[in-house]
CSV table of C-alpha atoms and ligand atoms in Angstrom, one decimal:
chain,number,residue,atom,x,y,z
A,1,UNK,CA,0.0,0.0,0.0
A,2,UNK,CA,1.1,3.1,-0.5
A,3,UNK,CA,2.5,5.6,2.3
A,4,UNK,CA,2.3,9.5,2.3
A,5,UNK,CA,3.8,11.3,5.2
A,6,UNK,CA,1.6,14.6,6.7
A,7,UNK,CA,2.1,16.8,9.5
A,8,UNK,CA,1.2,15.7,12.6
A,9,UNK,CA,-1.6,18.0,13.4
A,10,UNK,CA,-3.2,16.8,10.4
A,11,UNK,CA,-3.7,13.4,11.7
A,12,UNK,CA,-6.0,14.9,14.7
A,13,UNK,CA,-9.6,14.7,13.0
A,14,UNK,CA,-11.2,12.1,10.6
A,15,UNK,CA,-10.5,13.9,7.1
A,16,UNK,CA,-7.0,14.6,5.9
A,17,UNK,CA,-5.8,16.4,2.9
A,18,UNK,CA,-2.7,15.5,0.8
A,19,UNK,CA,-1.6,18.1,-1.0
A,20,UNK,CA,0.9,19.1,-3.5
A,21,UNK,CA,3.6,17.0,-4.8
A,22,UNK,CA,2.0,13.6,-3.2
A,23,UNK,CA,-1.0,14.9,-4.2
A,24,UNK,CA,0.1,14.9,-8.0
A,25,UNK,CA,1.7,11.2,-7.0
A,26,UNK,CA,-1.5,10.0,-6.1
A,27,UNK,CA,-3.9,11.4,-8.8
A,28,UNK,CA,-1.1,10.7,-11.9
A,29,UNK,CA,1.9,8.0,-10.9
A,30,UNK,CA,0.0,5.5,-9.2
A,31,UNK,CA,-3.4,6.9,-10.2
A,32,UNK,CA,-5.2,6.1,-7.1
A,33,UNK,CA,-9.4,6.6,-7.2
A,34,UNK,CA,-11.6,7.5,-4.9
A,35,UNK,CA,-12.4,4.3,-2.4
A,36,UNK,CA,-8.9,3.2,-2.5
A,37,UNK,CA,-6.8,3.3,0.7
A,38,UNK,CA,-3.4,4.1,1.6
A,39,UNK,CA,-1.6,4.6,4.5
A,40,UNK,CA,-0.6,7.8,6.0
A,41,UNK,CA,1.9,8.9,8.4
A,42,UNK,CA,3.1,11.4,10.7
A,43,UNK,CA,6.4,10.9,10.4
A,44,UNK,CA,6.7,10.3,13.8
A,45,UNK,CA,5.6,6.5,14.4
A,46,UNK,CA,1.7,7.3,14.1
A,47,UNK,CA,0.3,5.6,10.9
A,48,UNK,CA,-2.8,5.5,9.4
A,49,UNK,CA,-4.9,3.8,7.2
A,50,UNK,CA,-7.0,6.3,5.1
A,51,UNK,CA,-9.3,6.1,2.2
A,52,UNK,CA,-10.0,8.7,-0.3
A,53,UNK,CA,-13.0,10.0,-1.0
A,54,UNK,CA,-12.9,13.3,-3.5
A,55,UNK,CA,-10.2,14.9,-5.3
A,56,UNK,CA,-9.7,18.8,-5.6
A,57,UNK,CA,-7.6,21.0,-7.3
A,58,UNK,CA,-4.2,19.5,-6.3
A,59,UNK,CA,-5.2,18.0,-3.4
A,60,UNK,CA,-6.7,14.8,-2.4
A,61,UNK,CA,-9.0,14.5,0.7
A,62,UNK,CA,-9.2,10.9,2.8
A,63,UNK,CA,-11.2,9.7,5.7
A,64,UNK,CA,-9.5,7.5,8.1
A,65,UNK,CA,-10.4,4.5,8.7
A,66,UNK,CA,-8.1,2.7,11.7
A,67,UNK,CA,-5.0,3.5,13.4
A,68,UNK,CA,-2.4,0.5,12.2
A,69,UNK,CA,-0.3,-1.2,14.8
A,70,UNK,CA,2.7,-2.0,11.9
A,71,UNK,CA,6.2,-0.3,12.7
A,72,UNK,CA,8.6,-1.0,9.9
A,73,UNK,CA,11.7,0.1,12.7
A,74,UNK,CA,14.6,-0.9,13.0
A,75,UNK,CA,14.8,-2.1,16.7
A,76,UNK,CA,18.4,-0.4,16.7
A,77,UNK,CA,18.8,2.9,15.9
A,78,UNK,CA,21.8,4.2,13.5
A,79,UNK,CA,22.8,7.4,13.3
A,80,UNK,CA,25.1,8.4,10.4
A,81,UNK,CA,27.3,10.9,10.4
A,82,UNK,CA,28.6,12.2,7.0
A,83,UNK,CA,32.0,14.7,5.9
A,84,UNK,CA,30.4,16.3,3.5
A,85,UNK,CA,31.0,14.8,0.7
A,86,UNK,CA,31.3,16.8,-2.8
A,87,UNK,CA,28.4,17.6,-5.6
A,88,UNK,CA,25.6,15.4,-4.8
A,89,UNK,CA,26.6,13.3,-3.2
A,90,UNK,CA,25.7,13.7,0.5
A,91,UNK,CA,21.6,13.7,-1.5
A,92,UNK,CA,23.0,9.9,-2.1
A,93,UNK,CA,23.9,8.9,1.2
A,94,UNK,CA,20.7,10.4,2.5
A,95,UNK,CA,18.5,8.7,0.1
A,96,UNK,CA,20.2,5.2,0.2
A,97,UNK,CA,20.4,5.1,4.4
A,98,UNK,CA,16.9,6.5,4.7
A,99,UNK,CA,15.5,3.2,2.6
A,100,UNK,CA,17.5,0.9,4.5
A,101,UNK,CA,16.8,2.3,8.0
A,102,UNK,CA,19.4,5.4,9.2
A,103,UNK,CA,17.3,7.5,11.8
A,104,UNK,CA,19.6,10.3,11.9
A,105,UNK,CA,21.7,12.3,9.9
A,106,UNK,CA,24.5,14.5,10.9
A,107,UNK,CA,26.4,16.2,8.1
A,108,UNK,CA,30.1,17.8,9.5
A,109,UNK,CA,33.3,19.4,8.2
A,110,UNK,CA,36.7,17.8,9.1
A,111,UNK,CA,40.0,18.7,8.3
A,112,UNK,CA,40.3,17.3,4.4
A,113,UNK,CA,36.4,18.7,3.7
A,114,UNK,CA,37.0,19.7,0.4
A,115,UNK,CA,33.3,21.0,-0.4
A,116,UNK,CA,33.6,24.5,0.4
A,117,UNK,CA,30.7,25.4,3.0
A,118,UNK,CA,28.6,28.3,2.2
A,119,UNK,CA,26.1,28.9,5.3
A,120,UNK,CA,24.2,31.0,3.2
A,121,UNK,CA,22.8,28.0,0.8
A,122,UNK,CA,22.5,26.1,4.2
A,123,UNK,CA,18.7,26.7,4.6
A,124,UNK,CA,17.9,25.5,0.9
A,125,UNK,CA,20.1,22.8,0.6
A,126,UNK,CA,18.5,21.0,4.1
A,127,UNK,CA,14.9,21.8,2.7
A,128,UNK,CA,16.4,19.6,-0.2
A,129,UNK,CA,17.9,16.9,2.0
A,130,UNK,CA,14.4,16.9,3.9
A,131,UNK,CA,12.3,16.3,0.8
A,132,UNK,CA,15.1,13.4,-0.6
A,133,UNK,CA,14.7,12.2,3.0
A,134,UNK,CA,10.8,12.1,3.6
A,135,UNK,CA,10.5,10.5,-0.3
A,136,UNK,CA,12.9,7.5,0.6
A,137,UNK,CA,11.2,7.1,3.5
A,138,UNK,CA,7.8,7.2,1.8
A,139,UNK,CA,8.9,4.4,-0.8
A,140,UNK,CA,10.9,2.5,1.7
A,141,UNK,CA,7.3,2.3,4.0
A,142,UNK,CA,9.3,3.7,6.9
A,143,UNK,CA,7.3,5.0,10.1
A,144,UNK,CA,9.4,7.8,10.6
A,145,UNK,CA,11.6,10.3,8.2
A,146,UNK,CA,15.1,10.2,9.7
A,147,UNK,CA,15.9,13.9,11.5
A,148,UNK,CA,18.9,15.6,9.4
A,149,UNK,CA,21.2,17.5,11.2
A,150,UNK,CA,22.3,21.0,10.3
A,151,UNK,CA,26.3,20.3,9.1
A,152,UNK,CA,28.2,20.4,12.6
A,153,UNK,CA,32.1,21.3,13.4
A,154,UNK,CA,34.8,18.0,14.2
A,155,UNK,CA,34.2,18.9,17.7
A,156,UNK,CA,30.6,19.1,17.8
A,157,UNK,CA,30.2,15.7,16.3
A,158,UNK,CA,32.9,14.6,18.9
A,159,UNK,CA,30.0,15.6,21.1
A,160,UNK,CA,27.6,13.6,19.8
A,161,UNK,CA,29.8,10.5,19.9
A,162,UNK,CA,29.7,10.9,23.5
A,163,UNK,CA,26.1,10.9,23.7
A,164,UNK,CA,25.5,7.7,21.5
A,165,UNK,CA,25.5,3.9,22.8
A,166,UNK,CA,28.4,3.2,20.9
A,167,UNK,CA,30.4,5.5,18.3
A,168,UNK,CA,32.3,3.7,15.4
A,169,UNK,CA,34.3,5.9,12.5
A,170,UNK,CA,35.2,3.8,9.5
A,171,UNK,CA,39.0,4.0,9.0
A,172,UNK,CA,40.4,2.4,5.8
A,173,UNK,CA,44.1,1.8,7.6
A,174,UNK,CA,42.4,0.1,10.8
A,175,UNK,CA,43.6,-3.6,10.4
A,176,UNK,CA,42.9,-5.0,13.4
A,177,UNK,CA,39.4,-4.0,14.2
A,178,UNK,CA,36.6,-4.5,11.2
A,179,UNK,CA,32.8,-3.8,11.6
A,180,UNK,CA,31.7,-7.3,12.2
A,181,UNK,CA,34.1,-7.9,15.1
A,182,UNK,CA,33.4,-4.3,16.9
A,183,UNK,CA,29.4,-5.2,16.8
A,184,UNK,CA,30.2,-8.4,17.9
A,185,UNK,CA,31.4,-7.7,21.0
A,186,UNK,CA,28.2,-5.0,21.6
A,187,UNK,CA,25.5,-6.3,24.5
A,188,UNK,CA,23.0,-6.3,21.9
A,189,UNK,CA,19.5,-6.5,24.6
A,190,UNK,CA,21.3,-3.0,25.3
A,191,UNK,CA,20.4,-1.1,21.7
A,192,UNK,CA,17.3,-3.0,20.5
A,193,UNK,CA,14.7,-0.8,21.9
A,194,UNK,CA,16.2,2.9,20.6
A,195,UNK,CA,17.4,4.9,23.5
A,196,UNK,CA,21.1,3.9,22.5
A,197,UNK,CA,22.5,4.9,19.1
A,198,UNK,CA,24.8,3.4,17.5
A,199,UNK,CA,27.1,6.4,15.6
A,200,UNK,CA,28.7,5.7,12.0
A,201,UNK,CA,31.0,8.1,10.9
A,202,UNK,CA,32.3,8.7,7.9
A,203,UNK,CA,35.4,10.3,6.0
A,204,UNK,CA,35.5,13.1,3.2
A,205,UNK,CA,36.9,11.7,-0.3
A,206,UNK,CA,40.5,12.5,1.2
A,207,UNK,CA,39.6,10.8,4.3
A,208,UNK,CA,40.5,11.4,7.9
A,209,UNK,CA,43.5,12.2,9.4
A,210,UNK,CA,45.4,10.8,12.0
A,211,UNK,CA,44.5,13.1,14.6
A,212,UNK,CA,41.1,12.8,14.0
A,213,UNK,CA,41.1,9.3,14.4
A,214,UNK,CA,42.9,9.5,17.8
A,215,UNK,CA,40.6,12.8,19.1
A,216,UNK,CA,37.7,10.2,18.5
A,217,UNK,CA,38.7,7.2,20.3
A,218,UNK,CA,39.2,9.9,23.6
A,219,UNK,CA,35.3,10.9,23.0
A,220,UNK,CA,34.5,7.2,23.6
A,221,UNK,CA,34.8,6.0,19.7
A,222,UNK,CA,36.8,3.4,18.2
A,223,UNK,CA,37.3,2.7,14.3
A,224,UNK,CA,36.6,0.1,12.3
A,225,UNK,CA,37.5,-1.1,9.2
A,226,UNK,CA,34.8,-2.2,6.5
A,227,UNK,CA,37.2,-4.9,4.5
A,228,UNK,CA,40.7,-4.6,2.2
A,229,UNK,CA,38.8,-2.5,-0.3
A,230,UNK,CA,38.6,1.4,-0.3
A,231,UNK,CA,34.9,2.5,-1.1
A,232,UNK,CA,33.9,5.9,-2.1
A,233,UNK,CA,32.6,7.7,0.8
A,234,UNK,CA,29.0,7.7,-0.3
A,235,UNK,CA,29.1,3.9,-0.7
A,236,UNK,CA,30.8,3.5,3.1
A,237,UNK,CA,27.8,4.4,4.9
A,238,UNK,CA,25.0,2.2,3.1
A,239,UNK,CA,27.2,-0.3,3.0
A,240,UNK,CA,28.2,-0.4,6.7
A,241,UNK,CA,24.5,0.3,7.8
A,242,UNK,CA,23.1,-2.5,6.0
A,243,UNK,CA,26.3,-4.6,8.0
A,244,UNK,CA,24.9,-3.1,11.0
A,245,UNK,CA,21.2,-4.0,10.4
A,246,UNK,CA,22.1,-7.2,9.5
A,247,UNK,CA,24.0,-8.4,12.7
A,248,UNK,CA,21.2,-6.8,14.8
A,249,UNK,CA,18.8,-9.5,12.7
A,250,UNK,CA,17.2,-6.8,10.7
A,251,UNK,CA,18.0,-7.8,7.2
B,301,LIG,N1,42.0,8.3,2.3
B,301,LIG,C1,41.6,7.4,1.2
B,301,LIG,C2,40.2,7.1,1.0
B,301,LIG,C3,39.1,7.7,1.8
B,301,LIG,S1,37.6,6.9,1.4
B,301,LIG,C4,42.2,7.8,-0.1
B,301,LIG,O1,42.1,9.0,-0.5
B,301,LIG,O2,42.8,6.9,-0.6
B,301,LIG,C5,36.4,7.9,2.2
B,301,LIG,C6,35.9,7.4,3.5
B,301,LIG,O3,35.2,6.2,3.4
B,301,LIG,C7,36.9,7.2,4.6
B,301,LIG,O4,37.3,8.3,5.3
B,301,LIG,C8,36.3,6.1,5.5
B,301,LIG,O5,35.5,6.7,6.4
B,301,LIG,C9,35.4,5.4,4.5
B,301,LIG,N2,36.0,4.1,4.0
B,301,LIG,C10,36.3,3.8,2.7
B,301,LIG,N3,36.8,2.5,2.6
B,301,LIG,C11,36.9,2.1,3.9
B,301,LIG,C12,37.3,0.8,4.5
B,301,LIG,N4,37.8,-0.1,3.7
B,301,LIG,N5,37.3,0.7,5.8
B,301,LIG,C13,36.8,1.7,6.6
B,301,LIG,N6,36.4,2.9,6.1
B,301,LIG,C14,36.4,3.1,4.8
């Protein structure tokens, strides 16, 4: 069935109204008609099923039928944390761990970010990561759209590490530690449930430094390594998330 995500005060009374762009997904992608149902969510864990019952001028208007009891959750939550990555490519990482289960997003600058940060372009370009986000959440049935982060400085994502669970930056020159072994040796019964992150962080194309590394492992860290190969950094994250996922038996 399909999902559309509304605000949350919309989900108060019996009707609700879809409006623009999932609006124009309803009436001329998958050219829904009035009678059939979809779910709809508040983007915060509440979902409903809904059926519609007139169309208007870019807008569709539903009734709700039931409150459903489905969570498509992860039981562990991941949080990645991104060096932001040239061009695109952070829209990438967002839409790929948003369909395979990320919660969080926290962009940050290190010391080889190459992508020069303009705050001025910040306020658009997160209205952009929202939308990618709250799509790939949409088409990946999730109950939530993962929170994104306004980009953060090294030392406020050393902050963060401290506040998650357990905090792992992916190192390509780590030999001794790799992913599987580090979530191995987690008390799993302590991060099904939600209230402890785990923390993924990932390098810039140039990677992190030394220091970095080191500055980390003091904030409670420790890095991994995710195999012999070097992967782009848009491809480390999806690829260490769906490792994560699939050790806590979610995939
Ligand atoms: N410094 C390297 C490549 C950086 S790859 C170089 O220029 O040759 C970009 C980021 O992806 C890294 O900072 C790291 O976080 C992650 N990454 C890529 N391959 C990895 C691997 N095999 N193990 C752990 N992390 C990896």
């Amino acid at each position: 069935m399909q999902r559309y995500f509304v605000a949350r005060n919309q989900l108060r009374g019996r009707s609700v109204v879809i409006t623009g762009e999932d609006a124009r997904h309803i009436e001329r992608v998958v050219r829904l008609k009035e009678g059939d149902r979809v779910t709809v969510s508040d983007g915060a864990g509440r979902d409903v099923l809904a059926q519609i019952t007139s169309f208007g001028n870019n807008s569709v208007l539903l009734e709700t039928i039931e409150e459903l009891k489905e969570n498509n959750e992860p039981r562990v939550q991941v949080w990645i944390a991104q060096s932001l990555p040239k061009g695109d490519k952070m829209e990438t990482v967002i839409q790929k761990c948003t369909e395979i289960g990320a919660v969080r997003f926290i962009p940050f600058l290190s010391a080889r970010t190459i992508v020069q940060y303009d705050a001025r372009k910040e306020q658009k370009r997160l209205e952009r990561w929202n939308k990618i986000a709250k799509e790939a959440a949409e088409q990946a049935q999730r109950s939530i759209i993962p929170q994104i982060d306004l980009p953060r400085t090294w030392e406020q994502l050393l902050t963060v590490a401290r506040e998650a669970g357990a905090a792992f930056l992916c190192y390509e020159k780590e030999t001794s530690l790799n992913l599987k072994k580090a979530l191995q040796s987690l008390d799993k019964s302590h991060f099904a449930g939600g209230d402890r992150p785990i923390l993924l962080a990932v390098g810039p194309e140039g990677g992190f430094e030394l220091a970095e590394v080191e500055q980390f492992r003091e904030s409670g860290g420790r890095e991994i390594s995710l195999g012999k190969r070097i992967l782009r950094t848009e491809t480390a994250a999806a690829s260490a998330l769906s490792c994560i996922l699939y050790e806590f038996d979610e995939i």
